[in-house]
Each structure stands twice: as C-alpha cells, then as structure tokens.
Amino acid sequence: MSVYDTILRAQMEQGNLGGKSMMRQLGLDRKEEKRREKKEKKEVAESKIKKHIKFTISHAEVFLSTDSNGLSDPYVIIRKKKHSLTKILRTPYAKETLKPNWDYSETVLMTDKSVIMSYFNCVVELWDHDKIKDDFIGSTKVTCNTTPKAYSDIYDVEILDPKNPKQVNAKLRFSTQVVFP
C-alpha cells in the first residue's frame, strides 16, 4: 500500500472524504468491516472456551476381584459426556492388586462450551486388564468444577456395579485442576 492510499484511507475513516465507490475501492465498506469485526469477536470468544484441566488419579480400593487369583489389574478411563462419551484419559493398569495407587496425572485440553460455565460432566470407569478381554468393574457420573478459583478439587467417588447400581464395587479418588499453559 502506498503512502497516498494510507492518507486517503485515514481521511475516509475520519469522514473527510466520501462516497461508497471510493470506500469500496479502498476496501473500507462498512458492512464488510462490521462482518470482519464480528468474526474476530467470535474467534476470541471461542478461544476463551478452551481450558487445560489437569487430572490426577490418585488411588482406589476395589471390592470386587475379577481375576481367578482373587485380585484385579485395575485401570481408570475418564470420558467426557456430551452427546456421546469421548475418552479423554486412561491410566496404566496396576498389576495384581485390590488397592491400586496410580498417582497418575495428565493435562487435557477441554474445548466443550460447558467448560466456560465452570463445570463439565464426565464418566469415571474402572476396568480390569486381562490378556484376552478386559472386565468392566463399574462406573459413576461426576460433575467436575473448572473455575480457576477452585485451585484443585478432590473427588472421592463410588464406582457402581453396572448390573446393580446400588452395589458399590470400588471407591476411587481423583482431582482436577485448571492449569494455565
């Protein structure tokens, strides 16, 4: 852009020169400018929806052994609940124990619109690792807080039996924390 174009553009923006044809020639059509501003605001708003959530899966106590040796090889999957379940993390499995201690942390980028509302719904599942087919121990639904003020929220949850929701198959502790990259 030449100096002349820059001067003309500045004059037109101040209202010293006029005419729609002149504005269009210089690319200063008001509707186009408003459309661009609206698009930029939308992009900024969408970028604010993103939050990094650090999950820490601490430990559990499994009441239901699923292996023939009287133990289990448990691991945890956390799924985000929206229209369908989407896996957001999985711990490694703990070998031959009913009291696994993972101390496993993973930071996940959450882009769901509910995150901006300071919460999101998830399903915490507990599985038993096997060579052929993994056994489902149970699950529970949790509403997690994502407010930056809540430095870290700790959740002690009961993992319920899939066939009998009144039966508790395990207890699990995990935490969430909003982190700023």
mmCIF file with all atom_site columns, C-alpha atoms in Angstrom:
data_model
loop_
_atom_site.group_PDB
_atom_site.id
_atom_site.type_symbol
_atom_site.label_atom_id
_atom_site.label_alt_id
_atom_site.label_comp_id
_atom_site.label_asym_id
_atom_site.label_entity_id
_atom_site.label_seq_id
_atom_site.pdbx_PDB_ins_code
_atom_site.Cartn_x
_atom_site.Cartn_y
_atom_site.Cartn_z
_atom_site.occupancy
_atom_site.B_iso_or_equiv
_atom_site.pdbx_formal_charge
_atom_site.auth_seq_id
_atom_site.auth_comp_id
_atom_site.auth_asym_id
_atom_site.auth_atom_id
_atom_site.pdbx_PDB_model_num
ATOM 1   C CA . MET A 1 1   ? 0.000   0.000   0.000  1.00 0.00 ? 1   MET A CA 1
ATOM 2   C CA . SER A 1 2   ? 1.375   3.368   -0.978 1.00 0.00 ? 2   SER A CA 1
ATOM 3   C CA . VAL A 1 3   ? 1.584   6.439   1.231  1.00 0.00 ? 3   VAL A CA 1
ATOM 4   C CA . TYR A 1 4   ? -1.173  8.017   -0.876 1.00 0.00 ? 4   TYR A CA 1
ATOM 5   C CA . ASP A 1 5   ? -3.518  5.076   -0.188 1.00 0.00 ? 5   ASP A CA 1
ATOM 6   C CA . THR A 1 6   ? -2.734  5.289   3.525  1.00 0.00 ? 6   THR A CA 1
ATOM 7   C CA . ILE A 1 7   ? -3.562  9.018   3.619  1.00 0.00 ? 7   ILE A CA 1
ATOM 8   C CA . LEU A 1 8   ? -6.794  8.501   1.665  1.00 0.00 ? 8   LEU A CA 1
ATOM 9   C CA . ARG A 1 9   ? -7.802  5.638   3.923  1.00 0.00 ? 9   ARG A CA 1
ATOM 10  C CA . ALA A 1 10  ? -7.195  7.737   7.065  1.00 0.00 ? 10  ALA A CA 1
ATOM 11  C CA . GLN A 1 11  ? -9.152  10.683  5.618  1.00 0.00 ? 11  GLN A CA 1
ATOM 12  C CA . MET A 1 12  ? -12.098 8.453   4.732  1.00 0.00 ? 12  MET A CA 1
ATOM 13  C CA . GLU A 1 13  ? -12.126 6.834   8.150  1.00 0.00 ? 13  GLU A CA 1
ATOM 14  C CA . GLN A 1 14  ? -12.351 10.297  9.677  1.00 0.00 ? 14  GLN A CA 1
ATOM 15  C CA . GLY A 1 15  ? -15.184 11.156  7.305  1.00 0.00 ? 15  GLY A CA 1
ATOM 16  C CA . ASN A 1 16  ? -13.274 13.809  5.359  1.00 0.00 ? 16  ASN A CA 1
ATOM 17  C CA . LEU A 1 17  ? -13.685 12.022  2.008  1.00 0.00 ? 17  LEU A CA 1
ATOM 18  C CA . GLY A 1 18  ? -16.743 10.151  0.924  1.00 0.00 ? 18  GLY A CA 1
ATOM 19  C CA . GLY A 1 19  ? -18.675 8.064   -1.458 1.00 0.00 ? 19  GLY A CA 1
ATOM 20  C CA . LYS A 1 20  ? -19.348 4.349   -1.381 1.00 0.00 ? 20  LYS A CA 1
ATOM 21  C CA . SER A 1 21  ? -17.500 3.717   -4.613 1.00 0.00 ? 21  SER A CA 1
ATOM 22  C CA . MET A 1 22  ? -14.342 5.311   -3.193 1.00 0.00 ? 22  MET A CA 1
ATOM 23  C CA . MET A 1 23  ? -14.734 3.309   0.038  1.00 0.00 ? 23  MET A CA 1
ATOM 24  C CA . ARG A 1 24  ? -15.149 0.044   -1.882 1.00 0.00 ? 24  ARG A CA 1
ATOM 25  C CA . GLN A 1 25  ? -12.086 0.792   -3.978 1.00 0.00 ? 25  GLN A CA 1
ATOM 26  C CA . LEU A 1 26  ? -10.043 1.156   -0.832 1.00 0.00 ? 26  LEU A CA 1
ATOM 27  C CA . GLY A 1 27  ? -11.667 -1.831  0.852  1.00 0.00 ? 27  GLY A CA 1
ATOM 28  C CA . LEU A 1 28  ? -13.441 0.180   3.540  1.00 0.00 ? 28  LEU A CA 1
ATOM 29  C CA . ASP A 1 29  ? -17.011 -0.989  3.012  1.00 0.00 ? 29  ASP A CA 1
ATOM 30  C CA . ARG A 1 30  ? -18.709 -0.617  6.419  1.00 0.00 ? 30  ARG A CA 1
ATOM 31  C CA . LYS A 1 31  ? -20.708 -3.864  6.149  1.00 0.00 ? 31  LYS A CA 1
ATOM 32  C CA . GLU A 1 32  ? -17.560 -5.787  5.328  1.00 0.00 ? 32  GLU A CA 1
ATOM 33  C CA . GLU A 1 33  ? -15.726 -4.090  8.174  1.00 0.00 ? 33  GLU A CA 1
ATOM 34  C CA . LYS A 1 34  ? -18.510 -4.934  10.646 1.00 0.00 ? 34  LYS A CA 1
ATOM 35  C CA . ARG A 1 35  ? -18.589 -8.544  9.398  1.00 0.00 ? 35  ARG A CA 1
ATOM 36  C CA . ARG A 1 36  ? -14.832 -8.813  9.971  1.00 0.00 ? 36  ARG A CA 1
ATOM 37  C CA . GLU A 1 37  ? -15.141 -7.347  13.476 1.00 0.00 ? 37  GLU A CA 1
ATOM 38  C CA . LYS A 1 38  ? -17.958 -9.767  14.335 1.00 0.00 ? 38  LYS A CA 1
ATOM 39  C CA . LYS A 1 39  ? -15.886 -12.713 13.076 1.00 0.00 ? 39  LYS A CA 1
ATOM 40  C CA . GLU A 1 40  ? -12.882 -11.599 15.160 1.00 0.00 ? 40  GLU A CA 1
ATOM 41  C CA . LYS A 1 41  ? -15.036 -11.269 18.294 1.00 0.00 ? 41  LYS A CA 1
ATOM 42  C CA . LYS A 1 42  ? -16.440 -14.760 17.711 1.00 0.00 ? 42  LYS A CA 1
ATOM 43  C CA . GLU A 1 43  ? -12.941 -16.211 17.321 1.00 0.00 ? 43  GLU A CA 1
ATOM 44  C CA . VAL A 1 44  ? -11.820 -14.505 20.548 1.00 0.00 ? 44  VAL A CA 1
ATOM 45  C CA . ALA A 1 45  ? -14.896 -15.834 22.388 1.00 0.00 ? 45  ALA A CA 1
ATOM 46  C CA . GLU A 1 46  ? -14.268 -19.369 21.104 1.00 0.00 ? 46  GLU A CA 1
ATOM 47  C CA . SER A 1 47  ? -10.628 -19.217 22.157 1.00 0.00 ? 47  SER A CA 1
ATOM 48  C CA . LYS A 1 48  ? -11.756 -18.393 25.698 1.00 0.00 ? 48  LYS A CA 1
ATOM 49  C CA . ILE A 1 49  ? -13.753 -21.644 25.847 1.00 0.00 ? 49  ILE A CA 1
ATOM 50  C CA . LYS A 1 50  ? -10.556 -23.673 25.877 1.00 0.00 ? 50  LYS A CA 1
ATOM 51  C CA . LYS A 1 51  ? -9.181  -24.683 29.265 1.00 0.00 ? 51  LYS A CA 1
ATOM 52  C CA . HIS A 1 52  ? -6.407  -27.020 30.271 1.00 0.00 ? 52  HIS A CA 1
ATOM 53  C CA . ILE A 1 53  ? -7.564  -29.376 33.011 1.00 0.00 ? 53  ILE A CA 1
ATOM 54  C CA . LYS A 1 54  ? -5.057  -31.464 34.921 1.00 0.00 ? 54  LYS A CA 1
ATOM 55  C CA . PHE A 1 55  ? -6.494  -34.775 36.113 1.00 0.00 ? 55  PHE A CA 1
ATOM 56  C CA . THR A 1 56  ? -4.726  -36.688 38.865 1.00 0.00 ? 56  THR A CA 1
ATOM 57  C CA . ILE A 1 57  ? -5.940  -40.226 39.502 1.00 0.00 ? 57  ILE A CA 1
ATOM 58  C CA . SER A 1 58  ? -4.707  -40.968 42.996 1.00 0.00 ? 58  SER A CA 1
ATOM 59  C CA . HIS A 1 59  ? -5.798  -44.370 44.316 1.00 0.00 ? 59  HIS A CA 1
ATOM 60  C CA . ALA A 1 60  ? -8.704  -46.767 44.700 1.00 0.00 ? 60  ALA A CA 1
ATOM 61  C CA . GLU A 1 61  ? -9.976  -49.635 46.756 1.00 0.00 ? 61  GLU A CA 1
ATOM 62  C CA . VAL A 1 62  ? -11.569 -52.385 44.690 1.00 0.00 ? 62  VAL A CA 1
ATOM 63  C CA . PHE A 1 63  ? -14.141 -54.554 46.469 1.00 0.00 ? 63  PHE A CA 1
ATOM 64  C CA . LEU A 1 64  ? -14.714 -56.924 43.560 1.00 0.00 ? 64  LEU A CA 1
ATOM 65  C CA . SER A 1 65  ? -11.877 -59.148 42.370 1.00 0.00 ? 65  SER A CA 1
ATOM 66  C CA . THR A 1 66  ? -12.210 -60.106 38.720 1.00 0.00 ? 66  THR A CA 1
ATOM 67  C CA . ASP A 1 67  ? -9.241  -62.443 38.304 1.00 0.00 ? 67  ASP A CA 1
ATOM 68  C CA . SER A 1 68  ? -9.010  -66.071 39.427 1.00 0.00 ? 68  SER A CA 1
ATOM 69  C CA . ASN A 1 69  ? -6.181  -65.239 41.861 1.00 0.00 ? 69  ASN A CA 1
ATOM 70  C CA . GLY A 1 70  ? -8.577  -63.059 43.944 1.00 0.00 ? 70  GLY A CA 1
ATOM 71  C CA . LEU A 1 71  ? -7.033  -59.821 42.707 1.00 0.00 ? 71  LEU A CA 1
ATOM 72  C CA . SER A 1 72  ? -7.507  -57.427 39.787 1.00 0.00 ? 72  SER A CA 1
ATOM 73  C CA . ASP A 1 73  ? -5.341  -55.410 37.397 1.00 0.00 ? 73  ASP A CA 1
ATOM 74  C CA . PRO A 1 74  ? -7.362  -52.171 37.576 1.00 0.00 ? 74  PRO A CA 1
ATOM 75  C CA . TYR A 1 75  ? -7.122  -49.066 35.421 1.00 0.00 ? 75  TYR A CA 1
ATOM 76  C CA . VAL A 1 76  ? -9.274  -45.958 35.064 1.00 0.00 ? 76  VAL A CA 1
ATOM 77  C CA . ILE A 1 77  ? -10.808 -44.346 31.991 1.00 0.00 ? 77  ILE A CA 1
ATOM 78  C CA . ILE A 1 78  ? -12.370 -40.893 32.187 1.00 0.00 ? 78  ILE A CA 1
ATOM 79  C CA . ARG A 1 79  ? -14.804 -39.975 29.457 1.00 0.00 ? 79  ARG A CA 1
ATOM 80  C CA . LYS A 1 80  ? -16.313 -36.596 28.706 1.00 0.00 ? 80  LYS A CA 1
ATOM 81  C CA . LYS A 1 81  ? -20.071 -36.716 28.495 1.00 0.00 ? 81  LYS A CA 1
ATOM 82  C CA . LYS A 1 82  ? -21.710 -34.569 25.834 1.00 0.00 ? 82  LYS A CA 1
ATOM 83  C CA . HIS A 1 83  ? -23.931 -36.173 23.211 1.00 0.00 ? 83  HIS A CA 1
ATOM 84  C CA . SER A 1 84  ? -21.839 -39.330 23.344 1.00 0.00 ? 84  SER A CA 1
ATOM 85  C CA . LEU A 1 85  ? -18.954 -40.433 25.535 1.00 0.00 ? 85  LEU A CA 1
ATOM 86  C CA . THR A 1 86  ? -15.466 -39.441 24.433 1.00 0.00 ? 86  THR A CA 1
ATOM 87  C CA . LYS A 1 87  ? -12.397 -40.882 26.144 1.00 0.00 ? 87  LYS A CA 1
ATOM 88  C CA . ILE A 1 88  ? -10.150 -38.135 27.487 1.00 0.00 ? 88  ILE A CA 1
ATOM 89  C CA . LEU A 1 89  ? -7.674  -40.181 29.509 1.00 0.00 ? 89  LEU A CA 1
ATOM 90  C CA . ARG A 1 90  ? -6.649  -43.663 30.606 1.00 0.00 ? 90  ARG A CA 1
ATOM 91  C CA . THR A 1 91  ? -4.296  -44.667 33.406 1.00 0.00 ? 91  THR A CA 1
ATOM 92  C CA . PRO A 1 92  ? -1.831  -47.530 33.141 1.00 0.00 ? 92  PRO A CA 1
ATOM 93  C CA . TYR A 1 93  ? -3.080  -50.684 34.839 1.00 0.00 ? 93  TYR A CA 1
ATOM 94  C CA . ALA A 1 94  ? -1.866  -51.640 38.305 1.00 0.00 ? 94  ALA A CA 1
ATOM 95  C CA . LYS A 1 95  ? -0.761  -55.292 38.471 1.00 0.00 ? 95  LYS A CA 1
ATOM 96  C CA . GLU A 1 96  ? -2.463  -57.782 40.785 1.00 0.00 ? 96  GLU A CA 1
ATOM 97  C CA . THR A 1 97  ? -3.935  -55.546 43.473 1.00 0.00 ? 97  THR A CA 1
ATOM 98  C CA . LEU A 1 98  ? -7.215  -54.521 45.049 1.00 0.00 ? 98  LEU A CA 1
ATOM 99  C CA . LYS A 1 99  ? -5.688  -51.266 46.337 1.00 0.00 ? 99  LYS A CA 1
ATOM 100 C CA . PRO A 1 100 ? -4.090  -49.604 43.310 1.00 0.00 ? 100 PRO A CA 1
ATOM 101 C CA . ASN A 1 101 ? -2.064  -46.447 43.819 1.00 0.00 ? 101 ASN A CA 1
ATOM 102 C CA . TRP A 1 102 ? -1.606  -44.741 40.453 1.00 0.00 ? 102 TRP A CA 1
ATOM 103 C CA . ASP A 1 103 ? -0.650  -41.134 41.261 1.00 0.00 ? 103 ASP A CA 1
ATOM 104 C CA . TYR A 1 104 ? -1.167  -40.631 37.540 1.00 0.00 ? 104 TYR A CA 1
ATOM 105 C CA . SER A 1 105 ? -1.524  -37.087 36.148 1.00 0.00 ? 105 SER A CA 1
ATOM 106 C CA . GLU A 1 106 ? -2.458  -35.938 32.685 1.00 0.00 ? 106 GLU A CA 1
ATOM 107 C CA . THR A 1 107 ? -3.371  -32.487 31.389 1.00 0.00 ? 107 THR A CA 1
ATOM 108 C CA . VAL A 1 108 ? -6.209  -32.401 28.882 1.00 0.00 ? 108 VAL A CA 1
ATOM 109 C CA . LEU A 1 109 ? -7.329  -29.519 26.652 1.00 0.00 ? 109 LEU A CA 1
ATOM 110 C CA . MET A 1 110 ? -11.085 -29.115 27.102 1.00 0.00 ? 110 MET A CA 1
ATOM 111 C CA . THR A 1 111 ? -12.955 -27.214 24.401 1.00 0.00 ? 111 THR A CA 1
ATOM 112 C CA . ASP A 1 112 ? -16.522 -28.004 25.425 1.00 0.00 ? 112 ASP A CA 1
ATOM 113 C CA . LYS A 1 113 ? -18.825 -24.995 25.901 1.00 0.00 ? 113 LYS A CA 1
ATOM 114 C CA . SER A 1 114 ? -19.799 -26.255 29.360 1.00 0.00 ? 114 SER A CA 1
ATOM 115 C CA . VAL A 1 115 ? -16.206 -25.595 30.481 1.00 0.00 ? 115 VAL A CA 1
ATOM 116 C CA . ILE A 1 116 ? -16.841 -21.858 30.158 1.00 0.00 ? 116 ILE A CA 1
ATOM 117 C CA . MET A 1 117 ? -19.798 -22.337 32.541 1.00 0.00 ? 117 MET A CA 1
ATOM 118 C CA . SER A 1 118 ? -17.323 -23.589 35.174 1.00 0.00 ? 118 SER A CA 1
ATOM 119 C CA . TYR A 1 119 ? -18.159 -27.286 35.041 1.00 0.00 ? 119 TYR A CA 1
ATOM 120 C CA . PHE A 1 120 ? -18.244 -30.340 32.819 1.00 0.00 ? 120 PHE A CA 1
ATOM 121 C CA . ASN A 1 121 ? -19.829 -33.758 33.141 1.00 0.00 ? 121 ASN A CA 1
ATOM 122 C CA . CYS A 1 122 ? -17.742 -36.896 32.915 1.00 0.00 ? 122 CYS A CA 1
ATOM 123 C CA . VAL A 1 123 ? -17.992 -40.615 33.497 1.00 0.00 ? 123 VAL A CA 1
ATOM 124 C CA . VAL A 1 124 ? -15.303 -42.354 35.546 1.00 0.00 ? 124 VAL A CA 1
ATOM 125 C CA . GLU A 1 125 ? -14.919 -46.026 34.643 1.00 0.00 ? 125 GLU A CA 1
ATOM 126 C CA . LEU A 1 126 ? -12.914 -48.733 36.381 1.00 0.00 ? 126 LEU A CA 1
ATOM 127 C CA . TRP A 1 127 ? -11.705 -51.692 34.335 1.00 0.00 ? 127 TRP A CA 1
ATOM 128 C CA . ASP A 1 128 ? -9.687  -54.859 34.969 1.00 0.00 ? 128 ASP A CA 1
ATOM 129 C CA . HIS A 1 129 ? -6.912  -55.516 32.459 1.00 0.00 ? 129 HIS A CA 1
ATOM 130 C CA . ASP A 1 130 ? -6.781  -59.041 31.032 1.00 0.00 ? 130 ASP A CA 1
ATOM 131 C CA . LYS A 1 131 ? -4.824  -60.561 28.159 1.00 0.00 ? 131 LYS A CA 1
ATOM 132 C CA . ILE A 1 132 ? -7.900  -61.577 26.181 1.00 0.00 ? 132 ILE A CA 1
ATOM 133 C CA . LYS A 1 133 ? -10.698 -59.188 27.142 1.00 0.00 ? 133 LYS A CA 1
ATOM 134 C CA . ASP A 1 134 ? -10.821 -56.516 29.843 1.00 0.00 ? 134 ASP A CA 1
ATOM 135 C CA . ASP A 1 135 ? -13.528 -56.768 32.512 1.00 0.00 ? 135 ASP A CA 1
ATOM 136 C CA . PHE A 1 136 ? -15.750 -53.784 33.325 1.00 0.00 ? 136 PHE A CA 1
ATOM 137 C CA . ILE A 1 137 ? -15.813 -53.268 37.106 1.00 0.00 ? 137 ILE A CA 1
ATOM 138 C CA . GLY A 1 138 ? -18.138 -50.267 37.159 1.00 0.00 ? 138 GLY A CA 1
ATOM 139 C CA . SER A 1 139 ? -18.566 -46.534 36.637 1.00 0.00 ? 139 SER A CA 1
ATOM 140 C CA . THR A 1 140 ? -20.002 -43.345 38.070 1.00 0.00 ? 140 THR A CA 1
ATOM 141 C CA . LYS A 1 141 ? -21.033 -39.924 36.746 1.00 0.00 ? 141 LYS A CA 1
ATOM 142 C CA . VAL A 1 142 ? -19.275 -36.833 38.103 1.00 0.00 ? 142 VAL A CA 1
ATOM 143 C CA . THR A 1 143 ? -19.741 -33.106 37.557 1.00 0.00 ? 143 THR A CA 1
ATOM 144 C CA . CYS A 1 144 ? -16.281 -31.517 37.711 1.00 0.00 ? 144 CYS A CA 1
ATOM 145 C CA . ASN A 1 145 ? -15.613 -27.911 38.631 1.00 0.00 ? 145 ASN A CA 1
ATOM 146 C CA . THR A 1 146 ? -13.409 -25.887 36.237 1.00 0.00 ? 146 THR A CA 1
ATOM 147 C CA . THR A 1 147 ? -13.367 -22.479 37.880 1.00 0.00 ? 147 THR A CA 1
ATOM 148 C CA . PRO A 1 148 ? -9.853  -21.070 38.096 1.00 0.00 ? 148 PRO A CA 1
ATOM 149 C CA . LYS A 1 149 ? -10.601 -20.043 41.710 1.00 0.00 ? 149 LYS A CA 1
ATOM 150 C CA . ALA A 1 150 ? -11.014 -23.709 42.595 1.00 0.00 ? 150 ALA A CA 1
ATOM 151 C CA . TYR A 1 151 ? -7.297  -24.400 42.642 1.00 0.00 ? 151 TYR A CA 1
ATOM 152 C CA . SER A 1 152 ? -7.804  -28.125 42.942 1.00 0.00 ? 152 SER A CA 1
ATOM 153 C CA . ASP A 1 153 ? -10.947 -30.132 43.564 1.00 0.00 ? 153 ASP A CA 1
ATOM 154 C CA . ILE A 1 154 ? -10.720 -33.607 45.059 1.00 0.00 ? 154 ILE A CA 1
ATOM 155 C CA . TYR A 1 155 ? -13.395 -36.176 44.270 1.00 0.00 ? 155 TYR A CA 1
ATOM 156 C CA . ASP A 1 156 ? -13.975 -39.324 46.304 1.00 0.00 ? 156 ASP A CA 1
ATOM 157 C CA . VAL A 1 157 ? -16.362 -41.368 44.190 1.00 0.00 ? 157 VAL A CA 1
ATOM 158 C CA . GLU A 1 158 ? -18.064 -44.720 44.467 1.00 0.00 ? 158 GLU A CA 1
ATOM 159 C CA . ILE A 1 159 ? -17.765 -46.954 41.423 1.00 0.00 ? 159 ILE A CA 1
ATOM 160 C CA . LEU A 1 160 ? -21.118 -48.649 40.964 1.00 0.00 ? 160 LEU A CA 1
ATOM 161 C CA . ASP A 1 161 ? -21.823 -52.114 39.630 1.00 0.00 ? 161 ASP A CA 1
ATOM 162 C CA . PRO A 1 162 ? -23.114 -51.986 36.024 1.00 0.00 ? 162 PRO A CA 1
ATOM 163 C CA . LYS A 1 163 ? -25.848 -54.554 36.719 1.00 0.00 ? 163 LYS A CA 1
ATOM 164 C CA . ASN A 1 164 ? -26.834 -53.402 40.209 1.00 0.00 ? 164 ASN A CA 1
ATOM 165 C CA . PRO A 1 165 ? -26.400 -49.610 40.638 1.00 0.00 ? 165 PRO A CA 1
ATOM 166 C CA . LYS A 1 166 ? -26.927 -49.894 44.407 1.00 0.00 ? 166 LYS A CA 1
ATOM 167 C CA . GLN A 1 167 ? -23.838 -52.083 44.802 1.00 0.00 ? 167 GLN A CA 1
ATOM 168 C CA . VAL A 1 168 ? -20.500 -50.297 45.228 1.00 0.00 ? 168 VAL A CA 1
ATOM 169 C CA . ASN A 1 169 ? -17.662 -52.215 43.542 1.00 0.00 ? 169 ASN A CA 1
ATOM 170 C CA . ALA A 1 170 ? -14.890 -49.742 44.391 1.00 0.00 ? 170 ALA A CA 1
ATOM 171 C CA . LYS A 1 171 ? -14.000 -46.341 45.815 1.00 0.00 ? 171 LYS A CA 1
ATOM 172 C CA . LEU A 1 172 ? -11.745 -44.021 43.853 1.00 0.00 ? 172 LEU A CA 1
ATOM 173 C CA . ARG A 1 173 ? -10.028 -40.686 44.497 1.00 0.00 ? 173 ARG A CA 1
ATOM 174 C CA . PHE A 1 174 ? -9.105  -38.240 41.773 1.00 0.00 ? 174 PHE A CA 1
ATOM 175 C CA . SER A 1 175 ? -8.665  -34.489 41.436 1.00 0.00 ? 175 SER A CA 1
ATOM 176 C CA . THR A 1 176 ? -8.976  -31.807 38.779 1.00 0.00 ? 176 THR A CA 1
ATOM 177 C CA . GLN A 1 177 ? -7.161  -28.531 38.475 1.00 0.00 ? 177 GLN A CA 1
ATOM 178 C CA . VAL A 1 178 ? -7.354  -25.697 35.948 1.00 0.00 ? 178 VAL A CA 1
ATOM 179 C CA . VAL A 1 179 ? -3.836  -25.025 34.678 1.00 0.00 ? 179 VAL A CA 1
ATOM 180 C CA . PHE A 1 180 ? -2.597  -22.146 32.581 1.00 0.00 ? 180 PHE A CA 1
ATOM 181 C CA . PRO A 1 181 ? -0.035  -23.116 29.943 1.00 0.00 ? 181 PRO A CA 1
#
